[in-house]
Amino acid sequence: MEACRIAIISDTHGLLREEVKERLKTCERILHAGDFDKPEILRQLEEIRPVCAVRGNVDKGWAEHLPAEQEITLAGFRIYMIHNRKNISRELSGVDIVVCGHSHRYGEKREDGILYLNPGSCGPRRFRLPITMMIVTLYPGEHRVKTERIEWDCRAPEPPAEKDLHKLVKTIMKEVRSGRTVEEIAARNHVEEELAEQICRFYLTHPGVDVDGILNRMELRSRSEKIPHS
């Protein structure tokens, strides 16, 4: 049996980048570890290569037909897929590879003879985490796995000036009270959905918080966000 080249991606969150599509075309199959966010992403992937996928925690309604976990066999390798590794509840005896996502952090780790692979996120940039995916080549004759980390330097835009950010937070708080969605708020204020979502979350989870309170929490979160060294 010949070597099998597969692409592993996760947490696309409504964004399938052109550079990611080009990489996917070089593989025979695509594994997606969940958090598509939109059905259009799955349809686009299926137009490129056959897809094996599990649903993530943000995949509601439309994704009910996707399994929360599944096991597949490719080139003689047993591969178990789940969105969040913490949700594994079954016995993994005989499994060669576990594919997961959720953390947005790239990772490769072998434990008890099982290779755990997390491709990170190739969707919208999350804080200072890199944009990543993974390409895996399976060699059935040698029962060997070769992994390749793919990373793009998609730097986040500079944050708004303090005065402008204060005004932005105040406006978003008002629009949350009006019942607008994160997507609508981001579009109306010409900011990334990631920033709008962060402000909305702080506002909704801290009743009574004011603009300065949200700005302080954002600053603390920014300082505590660390990228682990490989």
XYZ file of N, CA, C and O in Angstrom, residues 130-215:
344
model
N -0.649 31.706 16.478
C -0.389 31.644 15.032
C -1.509 30.929 14.275
O -2.320 30.203 14.855
N -1.549 31.139 12.971
C -2.473 30.455 12.079
C -1.792 29.177 11.605
O -0.739 29.246 10.958
N -2.351 28.009 11.943
C -1.670 26.754 11.627
C -2.619 25.674 11.115
O -3.813 25.700 11.381
N -2.041 24.726 10.403
C -2.690 23.481 10.033
C -1.603 22.414 10.010
O -0.431 22.709 10.264
N -1.985 21.182 9.685
C -1.033 20.085 9.719
C -1.211 19.201 8.488
O -2.340 18.966 8.045
N -0.115 18.742 7.945
C -0.148 17.732 6.889
C 0.559 16.493 7.415
O 1.663 16.579 7.965
N -0.116 15.367 7.287
C 0.413 14.104 7.811
C 0.546 13.103 6.666
O -0.374 12.946 5.866
N 1.686 12.457 6.607
C 1.894 11.388 5.626
C 1.963 10.060 6.380
O 2.768 9.911 7.303
N 1.103 9.124 5.978
C 1.053 7.809 6.604
C 1.792 6.806 5.719
O 1.488 6.690 4.526
N 2.752 6.108 6.294
C 3.510 5.092 5.571
C 3.113 3.712 6.114
O 3.650 3.266 7.140
N 2.166 3.054 5.471
C 1.645 1.790 6.006
C 2.672 0.677 6.071
O 2.658 -0.128 7.015
N 3.576 0.602 5.094
C 4.557 -0.470 5.080
C 5.446 -0.455 6.306
O 5.784 -1.501 6.881
N 5.826 0.755 6.739
C 6.696 0.916 7.908
C 5.900 1.252 9.169
O 6.458 1.383 10.247
N 4.592 1.435 8.992
C 3.701 1.910 10.064
C 4.318 3.146 10.727
O 4.481 3.234 11.947
N 4.651 4.089 9.863
C 5.322 5.313 10.298
C 4.499 6.523 9.918
O 3.805 6.539 8.891
N 4.571 7.562 10.765
C 3.820 8.803 10.546
C 4.785 9.973 10.451
O 5.661 10.145 11.310
N 4.630 10.774 9.402
C 5.428 11.990 9.261
C 4.498 13.188 9.336
O 3.493 13.262 8.619
N 4.790 14.127 10.217
C 3.954 15.313 10.376
C 4.678 16.553 9.861
O 5.898 16.650 9.941
N 3.894 17.479 9.345
C 4.440 18.757 8.852
C 3.563 19.888 9.362
O 2.365 19.912 9.103
N 4.164 20.786 10.101
C 3.444 21.958 10.605
C 3.451 23.046 9.541
O 4.503 23.416 9.025
N 2.269 23.556 9.208
C 2.135 24.657 8.257
C 1.676 25.880 9.036
O 0.682 25.833 9.753
N 2.397 26.980 8.903
C 2.069 28.184 9.669
C 2.158 29.410 8.769
O 3.024 29.498 7.892
N 1.245 30.335 8.983
C 1.233 31.582 8.225
C 1.391 32.766 9.168
O 0.865 32.768 10.279
N 2.116 33.745 8.724
C 2.339 34.950 9.513
C 1.230 35.947 9.191
O 1.435 36.922 8.467
N 0.044 35.669 9.716
C -1.114 36.552 9.490
C -1.264 37.432 10.717
O -2.033 37.127 11.632
N -0.501 38.466 10.768
C -0.487 39.315 11.957
C -1.804 40.066 12.115
O -2.377 40.544 11.147
N -2.218 40.157 13.360
C -3.436 40.901 13.661
C -3.188 42.389 13.466
O -2.075 42.878 13.677
N -4.197 43.149 13.045
C -4.020 44.585 12.890
C -3.748 45.257 14.225
O -4.088 44.718 15.281
N -3.110 46.403 14.182
C -2.844 47.144 15.406
C -4.154 47.488 16.100
O -5.137 47.865 15.458
N -4.214 47.355 17.445
C -5.445 47.682 18.162
C -5.739 49.172 18.078
O -4.827 49.978 17.886
N -6.999 49.575 18.229
C -7.340 50.992 18.170
C -6.634 51.770 19.273
O -6.267 51.207 20.311
N -6.438 53.069 19.056
C -5.866 53.915 20.086
C -6.778 53.898 21.306
O -7.968 53.608 21.211
N -6.205 54.230 22.492
C -6.968 54.120 23.742
C -8.265 54.924 23.685
O -9.327 54.442 24.089
N -8.206 56.142 23.168
C -9.399 56.974 23.101
C -10.443 56.341 22.200
O -11.632 56.286 22.537
N -10.011 55.850 21.041
C -10.936 55.222 20.105
C -11.495 53.920 20.672
O -12.662 53.583 20.452
N -10.662 53.182 21.426
C -11.108 51.923 22.006
C -12.164 52.182 23.075
O -13.138 51.431 23.195
N -12.000 53.231 23.848
C -12.985 53.597 24.868
C -14.336 53.869 24.204
O -15.384 53.383 24.674
N -14.303 54.583 23.099
C -15.533 54.899 22.377
C -16.143 53.633 21.783
O -17.364 53.442 21.795
N -15.281 52.757 21.258
C -15.748 51.512 20.659
C -16.453 50.643 21.693
O -17.532 50.099 21.433
N -15.838 50.483 22.871
C -16.434 49.657 23.927
C -17.794 50.207 24.332
O -18.766 49.461 24.488
N -17.871 51.508 24.473
C -19.133 52.142 24.859
C -20.211 51.879 23.808
O -21.367 51.575 24.132
N -19.833 51.974 22.534
C -20.788 51.738 21.446
C -21.244 50.279 21.421
O -22.432 49.981 21.258
N -20.287 49.365 21.602
C -20.633 47.935 21.565
C -21.540 47.562 22.728
O -22.478 46.776 22.573
N -21.299 48.124 23.900
C -22.184 47.870 25.041
C -23.617 48.273 24.714
O -24.572 47.546 25.030
N -23.760 49.393 24.058
C -25.088 49.868 23.666
C -25.728 48.930 22.652
O -26.922 48.624 22.735
N -24.925 48.452 21.699
C -25.481 47.594 20.659
C -25.822 46.198 21.191
O -26.739 45.545 20.688
N -25.092 45.749 22.209
C -25.447 44.482 22.861
C -26.828 44.607 23.495
O -27.665 43.700 23.382
N -27.062 45.729 24.148
C -28.366 45.943 24.783
C -29.484 46.015 23.753
O -30.643 45.718 24.052
N -29.123 46.384 22.518
C -30.117 46.464 21.443
C -30.404 45.093 20.826
O -31.278 44.974 19.967
N -29.622 44.075 21.238
C -29.872 42.727 20.753
C -29.139 42.342 19.483
O -29.450 41.318 18.875
N -28.154 43.135 19.066
C -27.415 42.803 17.846
C -26.421 41.675 18.105
O -25.907 41.523 19.202
N -26.151 40.902 17.071
C -25.212 39.788 17.171
C -23.776 40.293 17.063
O -23.528 41.434 16.641
N -22.840 39.425 17.438
C -21.420 39.779 17.332
C -21.064 40.115 15.892
O -20.332 41.080 15.627
N -21.569 39.314 14.952
C -21.279 39.553 13.535
C -21.776 40.930 13.089
O -21.064 41.661 12.384
N -22.987 41.275 13.511
C -23.551 42.586 13.158
C -22.743 43.711 13.790
O -22.453 44.732 13.134
N -22.377 43.535 15.051
C -21.616 44.575 15.756
C -20.252 44.779 15.103
O -19.799 45.914 14.909
N -19.583 43.683 14.750
C -18.263 43.791 14.114
C -18.363 44.512 12.783
O -17.536 45.381 12.464
N -19.381 44.173 11.996
C -19.547 44.797 10.680
C -19.885 46.282 10.806
O -19.346 47.120 10.060
N -20.744 46.633 11.737
C -21.180 48.026 11.898
C -20.042 48.921 12.394
O -19.994 50.110 12.070
N -19.113 48.327 13.164
C -18.032 49.124 13.751
C -16.689 48.918 13.063
O -15.671 49.444 13.521
N -16.701 48.106 11.992
C -15.491 47.884 11.186
C -14.325 47.358 12.033
O -13.192 47.853 11.957
N -14.617 46.347 12.859
C -13.583 45.698 13.657
C -13.680 44.194 13.440
O -14.683 43.685 12.951
N -12.626 43.477 13.821
C -12.637 42.025 13.706
C -13.670 41.434 14.662
O -13.883 41.946 15.772
N -14.296 40.337 14.244
C -15.282 39.668 15.092
C -14.653 39.234 16.411
O -15.311 39.216 17.453
N -13.365 38.872 16.374
C -12.667 38.440 17.588
C -12.694 39.524 18.656
O -12.979 39.260 19.830
N -12.408 40.773 18.258
C -12.408 41.882 19.210
C -13.815 42.185 19.696
O -14.042 42.391 20.898
N -14.784 42.193 18.773
C -16.170 42.456 19.151
C -16.678 41.386 20.113
O -17.350 41.687 21.108
N -16.327 40.123 19.836
C -16.776 39.017 20.687
C -16.193 39.137 22.083
O -16.857 38.866 23.088
N -14.937 39.540 22.165
C -14.289 39.672 23.465
C -14.973 40.746 24.315
O -15.253 40.536 25.501
N -15.267 41.888 23.708
C -15.931 42.975 24.434
C -17.334 42.546 24.869
O -17.749 42.772 26.010
N -18.065 41.916 23.959
C -19.426 41.451 24.281
C -19.396 40.457 25.436
O -20.235 40.503 26.337
N -18.424 39.540 25.413
C -18.347 38.513 26.449
C -18.084 39.133 27.818
O -18.726 38.778 28.812
N -17.136 40.072 27.881
C -16.853 40.722 29.160
C -18.082 41.474 29.673
O -18.377 41.466 30.873
N -18.792 42.121 28.771
C -19.962 42.899 29.168
C -21.078 41.998 29.701
O -21.698 42.284 30.732
N -21.301 40.878 29.014
C -22.405 39.990 29.387
C -22.097 39.135 30.614
O -23.011 38.723 31.333
N -20.826 38.848 30.847
C -20.473 37.973 31.969
C -20.096 38.739 33.238
O -19.830 38.111 34.273
N -20.082 40.059 33.163
C -19.771 40.872 34.347
C -20.846 41.953 34.518
O -20.637 43.113 34.130
N -22.005 41.571 35.060
C -23.109 42.535 35.223
C -22.667 43.787 35.975
O -21.973 43.709 36.988
N -23.041 44.936 35.437
C -22.713 46.199 36.083
C -21.362 46.765 35.719
O -21.007 47.869 36.149
N -20.582 46.038 34.910
C -19.255 46.525 34.541
C -19.376 47.765 33.660
O -20.308 47.892 32.863
N -18.435 48.718 33.815
C -18.448 49.919 32.980
C -17.353 49.811 31.921
O -16.653 48.799 31.813
N -17.200 50.857 31.123
C -16.233 50.839 30.026
C -14.818 50.603 30.554
O -14.067 49.767 30.030
N -14.439 51.330 31.598
C -13.082 51.169 32.148
C -12.872 49.761 32.689
O -11.771 49.200 32.571
N -13.911 49.181 33.264
C -13.808 47.817 33.776
C -13.534 46.820 32.665
O -12.718 45.896 32.821
N -14.194 46.999 31.535
C -13.970 46.107 30.397
C -12.567 46.307 29.838
O -11.867 45.333 29.525
N -12.136 47.554 29.723
C -10.784 47.824 29.208
C -9.722 47.217 30.115
O -8.722 46.668 29.635
